[in-house]
Structures are given as C-alpha cells and as structure tokens.
Amino acid sequence: MSADSQATAQAAAEAVTITLGSTIPLQAYLAVAALLFCTGVWGLINSRNAVRVLMSIELMLNAVNLNLMAFSDFLDGQLIRGQVFAIFVITVAAAEAAVGLAILLSLYRNRETVDMERFNLLRW
Amino acid sequence: MTIASTIQQLCFLTLSAVVVLGALGVVLLPNIVYSAFLLGGVFLGMAGLYLLLNASFVAAAQILVYVGAVNVLILFAIMLVNKKENLAAIPGLLLRRLLSGGVCAGLFVLLLRVAFTTHWALPGPLPVGEEATIRIGEHLFSDYLLPFELASVLLLMAMIGAIVLARRDVYSSDVITGEPVDQGLIEKTRTPLLINPSGSAGAANAPSLLETTP
C-alpha cells in the first residue's frame, strides 16, 4: 500500500520533472548567450581601457559557457559533458585573467597608460 | 530544478535581464569601477542561469572562481592602474563604433538564425538533475583525467607566468660594497623602459635608491 503510493508519487514527480524541463526553450538560452557574446565582441573592439578589454573577454567566455550548459542540459542530460567542458573553460578563463592582468600591469609600468590606442609598438 | 513553470520563467526572465543589462553596462559605462562591479553582477546572474539548467556544481564553481577570484583580480588591477588620463581623441571614433556595432548586430542575427532554424534533437535524454555533481566527478576521474591533470599544470604555469610578468625587474647592488643584494626586497622607481630608451633603464639608477646595507 505505502510502497504503491510511494511509487505513484515518484512517477508523478518524474512526470513533473519532464514537463518542467521544457518550460523554457533551448533557443531562449541560446539567444541570451548570443546577445552576451555580441556585447562582448563590441566591447572588445571598442574599449580604450585595457582592463575593459579583459572584462569583455570574460563576457564572451561566459556566453560560451551558457551555450555549453544549455546544450548539456537539453541534449545531453545523462552524460553531462557540457558541464565538464564548462569547468575546463572556467579554469582556462581564470588562468587567462591572471596572465592578462599581469601583462596589463607590465604594460602600464612601461608605458604609463592603459589606453589601447597607444599600445602600438608593433604597428607597421 | 523542480519548481513551478511560472516561477521558472520569471527567474529566467529576471536573470536574463540582469545578465544582458549588466553586460551592456560593463561595455558602455564610462567609469570602469562601476563596470567591474556590474561584471560581478553578470557573473552572479550567470550562476543563477546555471542553477536553472540543473548545474549546481558549476554554479558554485562560477561564483567561487569568477566572483571570488577573477572579479577581485580585476578590481585590484583597476586600483593599481587607476590614473586619471585624458584619452586623446581619435578621428572617426563614432563611425568606428557604429560600424563595429553593425558587425556585432549582424553576428547576433546570424547566431539567432542558427539557433532558431537548426532542428535540435529535442527532447533529449532526461536530465540527471541533482546527480550532476556525481557525474562530473566520474567524468573528471575517468575519461577526462588527462585534461584534468593538464588543467592543474596550466594553472601552475599561469601562476608562475603572472608572477614573472608582474614583478619588477630590479638589478641593484649594495651602495658600499658593490655586491648584488637580495633583489626581492627592493622597491624601484618606475622606469619607463620604452618611452625613453636613451635614458637609464633599471640597473643604472637602482643603487641610489638603496638604503645602506651592511
């Protein structure tokens, strides 16, 4: 009796999970990630402060992560390989931020500015 | 996440608005300190979206790594390089911004078209939900073991590289005896190496800064 009701409750919970999993479409997450990525690209091109360029790169990496997580949840629900990839992306992003800011500090010490337009030593 | 669909949609809309408006603020605001704090808000919103996508472990990692480490690092960098400087005007800056805005809008339309015209294999398999952390652990210690170990090597390399890049090059010697002294303890005035290449760079003026060392 009690086991039977427990089984039905579990089945109901699974049905609720199934229906709840598709309330927000995959395309909505992809659209948010696309908007975030394009904002990051625009900031990367147009920022004159070098710190803001690094922030734009972080925005783009976050957009990629959101795509990975959305695909992992909607298309690869059992083997969540997208989440593992997102963890690796987070790791690489942390390393990139550390090295990027160290390069920025070194540049600032040499050129006394963070203006991207004046970092033109290699320009021909 | 087992929450009602209306609440789920409300959470998604709120978090998406936070992320998108925060990203626009990061890019557009003139004060970079505001940008850095808004970037923290964007990271928190992303963590909320991850929670909506049944990924509690990655959401926690996102908060710990991005908000706790990367954002604080960016704030430190802003404090270290925060000098008021009047940026020289560039000819055609507005045109450049409009052109790049057009390119980014085109990229956005392209991405949206790909997202909405592709036939995704929906509905996929049932999400594992709260068992996601267990699955991630199994992945990291079985089939993703080599990338996992390489990530640790990468982090070590990044740490050493950041230290090497950001430390000051000091080559000083003792004032009295002329012997090289402990290089790590000496603060040097900032010598613009590239602006004035004919001037003294590094080693020449360093002994004058040194206190008398027995």
mmCIF file of C-alpha atoms in Angstrom, chain A residues 37-47, chain B residues 27-28 92-108:
data_model
loop_
_atom_site.group_PDB
_atom_site.id
_atom_site.type_symbol
_atom_site.label_atom_id
_atom_site.label_comp_id
_atom_site.label_asym_id
_atom_site.label_seq_id
_atom_site.Cartn_x
_atom_site.Cartn_y
_atom_site.Cartn_z
ATOM 1 C CA PHE A 37 28.654 37.237 -26.884
ATOM 2 C CA CYS A 38 27.924 40.098 -29.272
ATOM 3 C CA THR A 39 28.086 42.605 -26.422
ATOM 4 C CA GLY A 40 31.458 41.161 -25.510
ATOM 5 C CA VAL A 41 32.706 41.400 -29.093
ATOM 6 C CA TRP A 42 31.594 45.027 -29.346
ATOM 7 C CA GLY A 43 33.315 45.883 -26.077
ATOM 8 C CA LEU A 44 36.447 44.048 -27.168
ATOM 9 C CA ILE A 45 36.669 46.099 -30.337
ATOM 10 C CA ASN A 46 35.677 49.470 -28.926
ATOM 11 C CA SER A 47 37.152 49.637 -25.445
ATOM 12 C CA VAL B 27 30.765 47.738 -22.014
ATOM 13 C CA LEU B 28 29.139 51.165 -22.059
ATOM 14 C CA GLY B 92 36.315 58.770 -36.839
ATOM 15 C CA LEU B 93 35.648 57.190 -33.470
ATOM 16 C CA LEU B 94 31.874 57.423 -33.819
ATOM 17 C CA LEU B 95 31.993 55.913 -37.291
ATOM 18 C CA ARG B 96 34.163 53.093 -35.995
ATOM 19 C CA ARG B 97 31.738 52.396 -33.163
ATOM 20 C CA LEU B 98 28.757 52.403 -35.483
ATOM 21 C CA LEU B 99 30.488 50.101 -37.952
ATOM 22 C CA SER B 100 31.512 47.613 -35.277
ATOM 23 C CA GLY B 101 28.010 47.854 -33.819
ATOM 24 C CA GLY B 102 26.627 46.922 -37.220
ATOM 25 C CA VAL B 103 29.016 43.986 -37.469
ATOM 26 C CA CYS B 104 28.050 42.771 -33.997
ATOM 27 C CA ALA B 105 24.339 43.143 -34.762
ATOM 28 C CA GLY B 106 24.870 41.095 -37.910
ATOM 29 C CA LEU B 107 26.666 38.432 -35.920
ATOM 30 C CA PHE B 108 23.799 38.417 -33.430
#
